[in-house]
CSV table of C-alpha atoms (C1' of nucleotides) in Angstrom, one decimal:
chain,number,residue,atom,x,y,z
A,1,MET,CA,-8.3,15.8,39.6
A,2,THR,CA,-8.6,19.2,37.9
A,3,LEU,CA,-6.6,20.1,34.9
A,4,THR,CA,-4.7,23.4,34.9
A,5,VAL,CA,-4.5,25.1,31.4
A,6,LEU,CA,-2.4,28.1,30.2
A,7,LEU,CA,-3.8,30.1,27.4
A,8,ALA,CA,-1.5,32.0,25.0
A,9,ASP,CA,-2.7,34.0,22.3
A,10,ASP,CA,-2.3,37.7,21.2
A,11,HIS,CA,-5.9,38.3,20.6
A,12,ALA,CA,-7.8,39.0,23.9
A,13,MET,CA,-11.1,38.2,22.2
A,14,LEU,CA,-10.0,34.8,21.3
A,15,ARG,CA,-8.5,34.2,24.8
A,16,SER,CA,-11.9,35.2,26.5
A,17,GLY,CA,-13.7,33.0,24.1
A,18,MET,CA,-11.6,30.1,25.1
A,19,ARG,CA,-11.7,30.8,28.8
A,20,ALA,CA,-15.7,30.8,28.4
A,21,ILE,CA,-15.4,27.4,27.0
A,22,PHE,CA,-13.3,26.1,29.7
A,23,ASP,CA,-15.5,27.6,32.3
A,24,THR,CA,-18.1,25.3,31.3
A,25,GLN,CA,-16.0,22.2,32.3
A,26,PRO,CA,-15.8,22.1,36.1
A,27,ASP,CA,-12.4,20.1,36.0
A,28,LEU,CA,-10.7,22.6,33.8
A,29,GLU,CA,-8.9,25.5,35.4
A,30,CYS,CA,-7.4,28.3,33.3
A,31,VAL,CA,-4.4,29.5,35.5
A,32,ALA,CA,-3.0,32.1,33.3
A,33,GLU,CA,-3.6,34.0,30.1
A,34,VAL,CA,-0.7,35.6,28.1
A,35,ALA,CA,-0.5,37.4,24.9
A,36,ASP,CA,3.1,36.4,23.7
A,37,GLY,CA,5.3,33.6,23.6
A,38,ARG,CA,8.0,34.9,26.0
A,39,ALA,CA,5.3,35.3,28.7
A,40,ALA,CA,4.2,31.7,28.0
A,41,VAL,CA,7.5,30.3,28.4
A,42,ALA,CA,7.9,32.2,31.6
A,43,GLU,CA,4.5,31.3,33.0
A,44,VAL,CA,4.9,27.7,32.2
A,45,ALA,CA,8.2,27.5,34.1
A,46,ARG,CA,6.4,29.3,37.0
A,47,LEU,CA,3.0,27.6,37.3
A,48,ARG,CA,3.7,24.3,35.6
A,49,PRO,CA,0.3,23.9,34.2
A,50,ASP,CA,-0.9,20.6,32.8
A,51,VAL,CA,-1.5,21.7,29.3
A,52,ALA,CA,-0.4,24.9,27.4
A,53,VAL,CA,-2.5,26.0,24.6
A,54,LEU,CA,-0.3,28.2,22.3
A,55,ASP,CA,-1.2,30.1,19.3
A,56,ILE,CA,1.4,29.8,16.6
A,57,ARG,CA,1.5,33.5,15.6
A,58,MET,CA,2.5,35.5,18.6
A,59,PRO,CA,4.6,38.6,19.2
A,60,LYS,CA,8.1,38.3,20.6
A,61,LEU,CA,8.2,34.4,20.5
A,62,ASP,CA,6.1,32.5,18.1
A,63,GLY,CA,4.3,29.3,19.4
A,64,LEU,CA,6.7,27.0,17.6
A,65,ALA,CA,9.7,28.5,19.4
A,66,ALA,CA,8.0,28.8,22.7
A,67,THR,CA,7.1,25.1,22.3
A,68,GLU,CA,10.7,24.1,21.6
A,69,MET,CA,11.9,26.2,24.7
A,70,ILE,CA,9.1,24.7,27.0
A,71,LEU,CA,9.7,21.1,26.0
A,72,ALA,CA,13.5,21.7,26.0
A,73,ASP,CA,13.4,22.0,29.8
A,74,PRO,CA,13.1,18.7,31.3
A,75,ALA,CA,11.6,20.3,34.5
A,76,ASN,CA,8.3,21.0,32.6
A,77,ARG,CA,5.8,18.3,32.5
A,78,THR,CA,3.5,20.6,30.6
A,79,LYS,CA,1.9,19.2,27.5
A,80,VAL,CA,1.6,21.8,24.4
A,81,LEU,CA,-1.2,22.1,22.1
A,82,LEU,CA,-0.6,24.3,19.2
A,83,LEU,CA,-3.5,26.2,17.8
A,84,THR,CA,-3.3,28.1,14.3
A,85,THR,CA,-5.6,29.5,11.8
A,86,TYR,CA,-3.5,28.3,8.8
A,87,ASP,CA,-2.2,24.6,8.6
A,88,THR,CA,1.0,25.2,6.6
A,89,ASP,CA,2.7,22.0,6.3
A,90,GLU,CA,5.9,23.6,7.6
A,91,TYR,CA,4.3,24.6,10.9
A,92,VAL,CA,3.0,20.9,11.5
A,93,TYR,CA,6.5,19.2,10.9
A,94,ARG,CA,8.2,21.7,13.1
A,95,ALA,CA,5.6,21.4,16.0
A,96,LEU,CA,5.9,17.6,15.9
A,97,ASN,CA,9.4,17.7,16.0
A,98,ALA,CA,9.5,20.1,18.9
A,99,GLY,CA,7.4,17.5,20.4
A,100,ALA,CA,4.1,19.1,20.7
A,101,SER,CA,1.1,17.0,21.9
A,102,GLY,CA,-1.3,18.4,19.4
A,103,PHE,CA,-1.7,20.5,16.3
A,104,LEU,CA,-5.1,22.1,15.9
A,105,LEU,CA,-6.9,24.6,13.7
A,106,LYS,CA,-8.9,27.4,15.3
A,107,SER,CA,-12.0,26.0,13.3
A,108,LEU,CA,-12.1,23.2,15.8
A,109,PRO,CA,-15.5,23.0,17.5
A,110,PRO,CA,-15.3,23.9,21.0
A,111,GLU,CA,-16.3,20.6,22.5
A,112,GLU,CA,-13.4,19.0,20.5
A,113,LEU,CA,-11.1,21.5,21.9
A,114,ILE,CA,-12.1,20.3,25.4
A,115,SER,CA,-11.6,16.6,24.5
A,116,ALA,CA,-8.2,17.5,22.9
A,117,LEU,CA,-7.0,19.1,26.2
A,118,ARG,CA,-7.9,15.9,28.1
A,119,VAL,CA,-6.2,13.8,25.4
A,120,ALA,CA,-3.0,15.8,25.7
A,121,ALA,CA,-3.2,15.9,29.5
A,122,ARG,CA,-3.1,12.1,29.6
A,123,GLY,CA,-0.1,12.1,27.4
A,124,ASP,CA,-1.5,11.2,24.0
A,125,ALA,CA,-1.5,13.3,20.9
A,126,LEU,CA,-3.7,14.3,18.4
A,127,ILE,CA,-3.6,16.1,15.1
A,128,ASP,CA,-6.3,18.1,13.3
A,129,PRO,CA,-8.0,15.7,10.8
A,130,SER,CA,-7.4,18.1,7.9
A,131,VAL,CA,-3.7,17.9,8.7
A,132,THR,CA,-3.5,14.3,9.3
A,133,GLN,CA,-4.4,13.4,5.8
A,134,ARG,CA,-1.4,15.2,4.6
A,135,LEU,CA,0.7,13.9,7.3
A,136,ILE,CA,-0.1,10.3,6.5
A,137,ALA,CA,0.8,10.9,2.7
A,138,ARG,CA,4.0,12.5,4.0
A,139,PHE,CA,4.8,9.6,6.4
A,140,ALA,CA,3.9,6.9,3.9
A,141,VAL,CA,6.3,8.2,1.4
A,142,SER,CA,9.1,8.4,3.9
A,143,LEU,CA,8.3,4.7,5.0
A,144,ALA,CA,8.1,3.6,1.5
A,145,PRO,CA,11.3,1.6,0.2
A,146,PRO,CA,13.0,3.4,-2.7
A,147,PRO,CA,11.9,2.1,-6.0
A,148,THR,CA,14.2,-0.6,-7.1
A,149,PRO,CA,15.8,0.3,-10.5
A,150,PRO,CA,14.8,-2.3,-13.0
A,151,GLU,CA,18.5,-3.0,-13.9
A,152,LEU,CA,18.9,-4.6,-10.7
A,153,ASP,CA,16.9,-7.6,-12.3
A,154,LEU,CA,20.0,-8.1,-14.6
A,155,LEU,CA,22.0,-9.3,-11.8
A,156,THR,CA,22.3,-12.8,-10.6
A,157,VAL,CA,21.8,-13.6,-7.0
A,158,ARG,CA,25.6,-14.0,-6.4
A,159,GLU,CA,26.2,-10.6,-8.2
A,160,ARG,CA,23.7,-8.9,-5.9
A,161,GLU,CA,25.4,-10.4,-2.8
A,162,VAL,CA,28.8,-9.2,-4.0
A,163,LEU,CA,27.3,-5.7,-4.7
A,164,GLN,CA,25.9,-5.6,-1.1
A,165,LEU,CA,29.4,-6.2,0.1
A,166,VAL,CA,31.0,-3.7,-2.3
A,167,ALA,CA,28.5,-1.1,-0.9
A,168,ALA,CA,29.6,-2.0,2.6
A,169,ALA,CA,33.2,-0.8,1.3
A,170,TYR,CA,34.9,-4.3,1.6
A,171,SER,CA,37.8,-4.8,-0.8
A,172,ASN,CA,37.8,-7.6,-3.2
A,173,ALA,CA,40.1,-9.7,-1.0
A,174,GLU,CA,37.7,-9.1,2.1
A,175,ILE,CA,34.6,-10.1,0.0
A,176,ALA,CA,36.5,-13.3,-1.1
A,177,ALA,CA,37.1,-14.1,2.5
A,178,GLN,CA,33.5,-13.7,3.4
A,179,LEU,CA,32.1,-15.7,0.6
A,180,HIS,CA,35.0,-18.3,0.8
A,181,VAL,CA,36.0,-18.1,-2.8
A,182,GLY,CA,39.1,-16.8,-4.6
A,183,ASP,CA,39.7,-13.2,-5.1
A,184,GLU,CA,39.7,-13.6,-8.9
A,185,THR,CA,36.3,-14.9,-8.7
A,186,VAL,CA,35.1,-11.7,-6.8
A,187,LYS,CA,36.8,-9.6,-9.4
A,188,THR,CA,34.8,-11.4,-12.2
A,189,HIS,CA,31.6,-10.8,-10.2
A,190,VAL,CA,32.3,-7.1,-9.7
A,191,SER,CA,33.1,-6.5,-13.2
A,192,ARG,CA,30.0,-8.0,-14.4
A,193,VAL,CA,28.0,-6.1,-11.9
A,194,LEU,CA,29.7,-2.7,-13.0
A,195,ALA,CA,29.1,-3.8,-16.7
A,196,LYS,CA,25.4,-4.6,-16.2
A,197,LEU,CA,24.7,-1.5,-14.1
A,198,GLY,CA,26.7,0.8,-16.4
A,199,LEU,CA,28.9,1.9,-13.5
A,200,ARG,CA,32.4,3.0,-13.9
A,201,ASP,CA,34.1,1.6,-10.8
A,202,ARG,CA,33.3,0.3,-7.2
A,203,VAL,CA,33.0,3.8,-6.2
A,204,HIS,CA,30.1,4.4,-8.2
A,205,ALA,CA,28.9,1.2,-7.3
A,206,VAL,CA,28.9,2.2,-3.5
A,207,ALA,CA,26.9,5.4,-4.3
A,208,TYR,CA,24.6,3.8,-6.5
A,209,ALA,CA,23.8,1.1,-3.7
A,210,HIS,CA,23.4,3.7,-1.1
A,211,ILE,CA,21.1,5.9,-3.1
A,212,ASN,CA,19.0,3.0,-4.3
A,213,GLY,CA,18.4,1.9,-0.7
A,214,LEU,CA,20.5,-1.5,-1.1
A,215,VAL,CA,22.1,-0.9,2.1
A,216,GLN,CA,20.4,-0.2,5.4
A,217,THR,CA,21.8,3.3,6.5
A,218,ARG,CA,18.8,3.6,8.9
A,219,PRO,CA,17.3,1.2,11.5
A,220,PRO,CA,14.9,-1.0,9.3
A,221,GLY,CA,11.4,0.4,8.8
A,222,VAL,CA,12.1,4.1,9.7
A,223,ARG,CA,13.2,5.9,6.6
B,1,MET,CA,-26.5,13.7,1.3
B,2,THR,CA,-26.5,10.4,3.3
B,3,LEU,CA,-23.4,8.8,3.8
B,4,THR,CA,-23.2,4.9,2.9
B,5,VAL,CA,-21.3,2.8,5.1
B,6,LEU,CA,-20.0,-0.9,4.9
B,7,LEU,CA,-19.4,-2.7,8.0
B,8,ALA,CA,-16.7,-5.6,8.2
B,9,ASP,CA,-16.0,-7.4,11.4
B,10,ASP,CA,-16.3,-11.2,12.0
B,11,HIS,CA,-18.3,-10.7,15.4
B,12,ALA,CA,-21.9,-10.3,14.8
B,13,MET,CA,-22.3,-8.7,18.1
B,14,LEU,CA,-19.9,-5.9,17.4
B,15,ARG,CA,-21.5,-5.2,14.0
B,16,SER,CA,-25.1,-5.2,15.4
B,17,GLY,CA,-23.5,-2.8,18.0
B,18,MET,CA,-22.2,-0.6,15.6
B,19,ARG,CA,-25.1,-0.6,13.3
B,20,ALA,CA,-27.2,0.5,16.3
B,21,ILE,CA,-25.0,3.5,16.7
B,22,PHE,CA,-25.4,4.3,13.1
B,23,ASP,CA,-29.1,4.1,13.2
B,24,THR,CA,-29.2,7.0,15.6
B,25,GLN,CA,-27.9,9.1,12.7
B,26,PRO,CA,-30.3,9.8,10.2
B,27,ASP,CA,-27.7,10.6,7.5
B,28,LEU,CA,-25.8,7.4,7.8
B,29,GLU,CA,-27.0,4.4,6.1
B,30,CYS,CA,-25.2,1.0,6.7
B,31,VAL,CA,-25.6,-0.6,3.3
B,32,ALA,CA,-23.6,-3.9,4.1
B,33,GLU,CA,-22.5,-6.0,6.8
B,34,VAL,CA,-19.8,-8.5,6.0
B,35,ALA,CA,-17.8,-11.1,8.3
B,36,ASP,CA,-14.6,-11.4,6.4
B,37,GLY,CA,-12.0,-9.5,4.3
B,38,ARG,CA,-12.8,-11.2,1.1
B,39,ALA,CA,-16.4,-10.4,1.3
B,40,ALA,CA,-15.6,-6.8,2.2
B,41,VAL,CA,-13.5,-6.2,-0.9
B,42,ALA,CA,-16.3,-7.8,-3.2
B,43,GLU,CA,-19.0,-5.7,-1.6
B,44,VAL,CA,-17.1,-2.6,-1.7
B,45,ALA,CA,-16.5,-3.1,-5.4
B,46,ARG,CA,-20.1,-3.9,-5.8
B,47,LEU,CA,-21.8,-1.1,-3.6
B,48,ARG,CA,-19.2,1.7,-3.7
B,49,PRO,CA,-20.1,2.8,-0.2
B,50,ASP,CA,-18.6,6.2,0.9
B,51,VAL,CA,-16.7,4.6,3.9
B,52,ALA,CA,-15.8,1.0,4.8
B,53,VAL,CA,-15.2,0.3,8.4
B,54,LEU,CA,-12.9,-2.8,8.7
B,55,ASP,CA,-11.7,-4.8,11.6
B,56,ILE,CA,-8.0,-5.7,11.2
B,57,ARG,CA,-8.6,-9.2,12.5
B,58,MET,CA,-10.7,-11.1,10.1
B,59,PRO,CA,-11.0,-14.4,8.6
B,60,LYS,CA,-9.8,-15.3,4.9
B,61,LEU,CA,-8.4,-11.8,4.5
B,62,ASP,CA,-7.2,-9.6,7.2
B,63,GLY,CA,-8.3,-5.8,7.3
B,64,LEU,CA,-4.8,-4.6,6.2
B,65,ALA,CA,-4.9,-6.9,3.2
B,66,ALA,CA,-8.4,-5.9,2.4
B,67,THR,CA,-7.7,-2.2,2.7
B,68,GLU,CA,-4.6,-2.5,0.2
B,69,MET,CA,-6.9,-4.4,-2.2
B,70,ILE,CA,-9.6,-1.9,-2.0
B,71,LEU,CA,-7.4,1.3,-2.4
B,72,ALA,CA,-5.3,-0.5,-5.2
B,73,ASP,CA,-8.5,-0.4,-7.4
B,74,PRO,CA,-8.7,3.3,-8.7
B,75,ALA,CA,-12.4,2.5,-9.5
B,76,ASN,CA,-13.1,2.6,-5.8
B,77,ARG,CA,-13.9,6.0,-4.2
B,78,THR,CA,-14.4,4.3,-0.9
B,79,LYS,CA,-12.5,5.6,2.3
B,80,VAL,CA,-11.2,3.0,4.5
B,81,LEU,CA,-11.4,3.3,8.4
B,82,LEU,CA,-9.5,0.5,10.2
B,83,LEU,CA,-10.8,-0.6,13.6
B,84,THR,CA,-8.8,-2.8,16.0
B,85,THR,CA,-8.6,-3.9,19.6
B,86,TYR,CA,-4.8,-3.8,19.6
B,87,ASP,CA,-2.7,-0.9,18.6
B,88,THR,CA,0.4,-2.8,17.5
B,89,ASP,CA,2.8,-0.3,15.7
B,90,GLU,CA,3.2,-2.6,12.9
B,91,TYR,CA,-0.4,-2.6,12.1
B,92,VAL,CA,-0.5,1.3,12.1
B,93,TYR,CA,2.3,1.7,9.7
B,94,ARG,CA,0.9,-0.8,7.2
B,95,ALA,CA,-2.6,0.7,7.4
B,96,LEU,CA,-1.2,4.0,6.7
B,97,ASN,CA,1.0,2.9,3.8
B,98,ALA,CA,-1.9,1.2,2.3
B,99,GLY,CA,-3.6,4.6,2.4
B,100,ALA,CA,-6.2,4.1,5.1
B,101,SER,CA,-8.2,7.2,6.1
B,102,GLY,CA,-8.2,6.4,9.8
B,103,PHE,CA,-7.0,3.9,12.4
B,104,LEU,CA,-9.0,3.7,15.5
B,105,LEU,CA,-9.2,1.6,18.5
B,106,LYS,CA,-12.4,-0.2,19.5
B,107,SER,CA,-12.4,1.5,22.8
B,108,LEU,CA,-13.3,4.7,20.9
B,109,PRO,CA,-16.6,6.1,22.3
B,110,PRO,CA,-19.5,5.8,19.8
B,111,GLU,CA,-20.0,9.5,19.2
B,112,GLU,CA,-16.3,9.9,18.1
B,113,LEU,CA,-16.7,6.9,15.8
B,114,ILE,CA,-19.6,8.7,14.2
B,115,SER,CA,-17.5,11.9,13.8
B,116,ALA,CA,-14.6,9.7,12.4
B,117,LEU,CA,-17.0,8.5,9.8
B,118,ARG,CA,-17.8,11.9,8.5
B,119,VAL,CA,-14.1,13.1,8.8
B,120,ALA,CA,-13.1,10.1,6.5
B,121,ALA,CA,-16.0,10.7,4.3
B,122,ARG,CA,-14.8,14.3,3.5
B,123,GLY,CA,-11.3,13.1,2.7
B,124,ASP,CA,-9.7,13.8,5.8
B,125,ALA,CA,-7.9,11.5,8.0
B,126,LEU,CA,-7.7,10.7,11.8
B,127,ILE,CA,-5.7,8.5,14.0
B,128,ASP,CA,-6.5,7.2,17.5
B,129,PRO,CA,-4.8,9.6,20.0
B,130,SER,CA,-3.1,7.0,21.8
B,131,VAL,CA,-1.5,5.9,18.6
B,132,THR,CA,-0.9,9.5,17.3
B,133,GLN,CA,1.5,9.9,20.2
B,134,ARG,CA,3.9,7.3,19.0
B,135,LEU,CA,3.4,7.8,15.3
B,136,ILE,CA,4.5,11.4,16.0
B,137,ALA,CA,7.8,10.1,17.9
B,138,ARG,CA,8.5,8.0,15.1
B,139,PHE,CA,7.8,10.7,12.4
B,140,ALA,CA,10.1,13.0,14.2
B,141,VAL,CA,13.0,10.8,14.3
B,142,SER,CA,12.4,9.9,10.7
B,143,LEU,CA,12.3,13.5,10.0
B,144,ALA,CA,15.5,14.3,12.4
B,145,PRO,CA,18.7,14.8,10.5
B,146,PRO,CA,21.3,12.2,11.3
B,147,PRO,CA,23.6,13.0,14.0
B,148,THR,CA,26.8,14.6,12.7
B,149,PRO,CA,29.7,12.8,14.0
B,150,PRO,CA,32.1,15.0,16.0
B,151,GLU,CA,35.1,14.0,13.9
B,152,LEU,CA,33.5,16.0,11.0
B,153,ASP,CA,34.5,19.1,12.8
B,154,LEU,CA,38.2,18.1,12.4
B,155,LEU,CA,37.7,18.7,8.7
B,156,THR,CA,38.4,22.1,7.2
B,157,VAL,CA,35.6,23.7,4.7
B,158,ARG,CA,37.6,22.9,1.7
B,159,GLU,CA,38.0,19.3,3.0
B,160,ARG,CA,34.4,18.8,3.5
B,161,GLU,CA,33.7,20.2,0.2
B,162,VAL,CA,35.9,17.6,-1.3
B,163,LEU,CA,34.4,14.9,0.8
B,164,GLN,CA,31.1,15.9,-0.7
B,165,LEU,CA,32.3,15.4,-4.1
B,166,VAL,CA,34.2,12.0,-3.3
B,167,ALA,CA,31.0,10.8,-2.0
B,168,ALA,CA,29.2,11.7,-5.1
B,169,ALA,CA,31.7,9.2,-6.8
B,170,TYR,CA,33.8,11.8,-8.6
B,171,SER,CA,37.4,11.0,-9.4
B,172,ASN,CA,40.3,13.2,-8.3
B,173,ALA,CA,40.6,14.6,-11.7
B,174,GLU,CA,36.9,15.3,-11.8
B,175,ILE,CA,36.9,17.1,-8.3
B,176,ALA,CA,40.0,19.0,-9.6
B,177,ALA,CA,38.2,20.2,-12.7
B,178,GLN,CA,35.0,21.3,-10.6
B,179,LEU,CA,37.1,23.1,-8.0
B,180,HIS,CA,39.3,24.6,-10.6
B,181,VAL,CA,42.5,23.4,-8.8
B,182,GLY,CA,45.2,20.8,-9.7
B,183,ASP,CA,44.6,17.3,-9.1
B,184,GLU,CA,47.5,17.1,-6.8
B,185,THR,CA,45.8,19.4,-4.7
B,186,VAL,CA,42.8,17.2,-4.6
B,187,LYS,CA,44.8,14.3,-3.6
B,188,THR,CA,46.3,16.2,-0.7
B,189,HIS,CA,42.7,17.0,0.4
B,190,VAL,CA,41.5,13.5,0.0
B,191,SER,CA,44.5,12.2,1.9
B,192,ARG,CA,43.8,14.5,4.9
B,193,VAL,CA,40.0,13.7,5.0
B,194,LEU,CA,40.8,10.0,5.0
B,195,ALA,CA,43.4,10.5,7.8
B,196,LYS,CA,41.3,12.7,9.8
B,197,LEU,CA,38.2,10.4,9.6
B,198,GLY,CA,40.2,7.2,10.0
B,199,LEU,CA,39.0,5.9,6.7
B,200,ARG,CA,41.1,3.5,4.6
B,201,ASP,CA,40.3,4.7,1.2
B,202,ARG,CA,37.7,6.8,-1.0
B,203,VAL,CA,35.3,4.0,-1.0
B,204,HIS,CA,35.0,4.0,2.7
B,205,ALA,CA,34.6,7.7,2.5
B,206,VAL,CA,31.6,7.2,0.1
B,207,ALA,CA,30.0,4.9,2.5
B,208,TYR,CA,30.7,7.0,5.5
B,209,ALA,CA,29.2,10.1,3.7
B,210,HIS,CA,26.0,8.3,2.8
B,211,ILE,CA,25.6,6.7,6.2
B,212,ASN,CA,26.1,10.0,7.8
B,213,GLY,CA,23.7,11.8,5.7
B,214,LEU,CA,26.3,14.0,4.0
B,215,VAL,CA,24.7,13.5,0.6
B,216,GLN,CA,20.8,13.9,0.0
B,217,THR,CA,19.8,10.6,-1.2
B,218,ARG,CA,16.1,11.9,-0.7
B,219,PRO,CA,14.2,14.9,-1.5
B,220,PRO,CA,15.2,17.4,1.4
B,221,GLY,CA,13.0,17.2,4.6
B,222,VAL,CA,11.7,13.8,4.0
B,223,ARG,CA,14.0,11.2,5.3
C,1,DT,C1',58.1,39.5,14.1
C,2,DC,C1',57.5,34.7,13.9
C,3,DG,C1',54.7,30.9,13.7
C,4,DG,C1',50.9,28.0,12.5
C,5,DA,C1',46.9,26.7,9.8
C,6,DG,C1',45.0,26.1,5.6
C,7,DG,C1',45.5,25.9,0.6
C,8,DT,C1',47.9,24.9,-3.4
C,9,DC,C1',51.2,22.3,-6.2
C,10,DC,C1',55.1,18.7,-7.0
C,11,DC,C1',57.9,14.0,-7.0
C,12,DC,C1',58.2,8.9,-6.0
C,13,DC,C1',56.6,4.4,-5.3
C,14,DG,C1',53.5,0.4,-4.4
C,15,DC,C1',49.2,-1.7,-5.1
C,16,DG,C1',44.4,-2.4,-5.6
C,17,DC,C1',41.5,-2.3,-9.1
C,18,DG,C1',39.3,-3.0,-13.6
C,19,DG,C1',39.4,-4.6,-18.6
C,20,DG,C1',40.7,-7.9,-21.8
C,21,DG,C1',41.3,-12.2,-22.7
C,22,DG,C1',40.7,-17.8,-21.5
C,23,DA,C1',39.6,-21.9,-18.7
C,24,DC,C1',36.7,-25.5,-16.3
C,25,DC,C1',32.6,-27.3,-14.1
C,26,DC,C1',27.7,-27.9,-13.4
C,27,DG,C1',22.6,-28.0,-14.2
C,28,DG,C1',19.0,-27.3,-17.0
C,29,DT,C1',17.1,-26.8,-21.7
C,30,DT,C1',16.8,-27.9,-26.5
D,1,DA,C1',24.3,-34.9,-27.8
D,2,DA,C1',25.0,-30.1,-28.0
D,3,DC,C1',24.3,-25.8,-25.7
D,4,DC,C1',24.2,-22.2,-22.5
D,5,DG,C1',23.9,-19.5,-18.1
D,6,DG,C1',26.2,-19.1,-13.5
D,7,DG,C1',29.9,-19.8,-10.8
D,8,DT,C1',34.6,-20.5,-10.1
D,9,DC,C1',39.6,-19.7,-11.1
D,10,DC,C1',43.7,-17.9,-13.9
D,11,DC,C1',46.8,-14.6,-16.8
D,12,DC,C1',48.6,-9.7,-18.3
D,13,DC,C1',48.4,-4.9,-18.5
D,14,DG,C1',47.5,0.0,-17.6
D,15,DC,C1',46.1,3.3,-14.3
D,16,DG,C1',43.9,5.7,-10.6
D,17,DC,C1',44.8,6.1,-6.0
D,18,DG,C1',46.8,6.8,-1.5
D,19,DG,C1',51.1,7.3,1.4
D,20,DG,C1',55.5,9.4,2.0
D,21,DG,C1',58.0,13.0,1.7
D,22,DG,C1',58.8,18.5,0.3
D,23,DA,C1',57.7,23.3,-1.3
D,24,DC,C1',55.5,27.8,-1.6
D,25,DC,C1',51.9,31.2,-0.4
D,26,DT,C1',48.5,34.0,2.5
D,27,DC,C1',46.2,35.1,6.4
D,28,DC,C1',45.9,35.7,11.3
D,29,DG,C1',46.9,35.8,16.0
D,30,DA,C1',50.5,35.3,19.5
DNA sequence: TCGGAGGTCCCCCGCGCGGGGGACCCGGTT
DNA sequence: AACCGGGTCCCCCGCGCGGGGGACCTCCGA
């Protein structure tokens, strides 16, 4: 099974260089070379190659926009590998959001480019190691639970419980019903919570709870 | 400059296999082999190798916990590569959060393991392609802005403006001051917002706004 | 020209809320 | 035995809030 590849880069030199690399592999066939993003989108739609290797910087339509267009069309099964000289973070995030299968730097050794192609073709993804480092850092912070403010320790278990319910926008009466206690009791708890946290009213408590991640506004683990 | 490596896996067979691979590389030196996580942590602290290759499944202390302990100690400059047979998502997230430089499957070809070692040693990071795919998907959703509920279109510009301020826990009077209008006007806007969005009171509005991402609870772009 | 949408301001009324008190009970510490 | 932190319940009081009306203006499109 031979892999068909489309090459998009505005430098003819680089295209021929990469083509030369591909030609060393019997199972890789470069079915098209284009010099700008618009042509890339058009040729992908026409030829449906297995993988499209796009430079990020291209005339008419840059690689990112082209990626978005290609992957937005469900008729395309083409995987997209993005190639760039500069590994600006912004590019990476946009590329990944667009659904690119890879983000590689042009400094990549030829043989690794080949293996990247095969990886992409079989549906996996890969990111240039130098980029992965920062990506992980970014991902880690986005996964990290928001730091729990120390004043939360002042609250008793019951008070935290009440705070959760306040944050969920329940009224005192509703909270009382859920906790099977009188509403006067809830008022006491709420008052204590506000006093301990230095909050003016329950409205501030709701904002406080959301900002400090006391309520899951997202599927657990994502963030 | 030779790279020193620590090998941690509870299977002697696998250790000797990997050691054999390393021996083919003149600049790689395997300075220690251990069979459990506790020993790995201890030896890393003692020998300070450039890279530690840890299996996830190990007796006494698993690879993830060992990674966390190793990287928690700032005196350690050792990079950690995690190796596993199974690419369970949970493992990956924990590994990345702990700060591992790599997450690889044991199915990785030997020569790629070697190159992974060098990548880790120079401070970059890499993730097994089959895992990267899912990681990207996950990262993309965590970057994606929360879907804007359609009923928000019912609001006028001014009403959305007021909603933002309500969500920030401002009182009607405070909002009036900020917008340089009378507080009766603010009341009107708030009432309309509640009616249009089907919310009971401003407390619900605050929760609604936070859940739907109308207020930035995180540095922009992260999420 | 007339209407409607959006923005601004006004009145009245009821109620939930939050602060200020106080009270009781229980479990653990001193 | 005395004490205290937590949890529960109760009173009164003031106020911000939200609903229900209505009014006026401007801009824009029918």
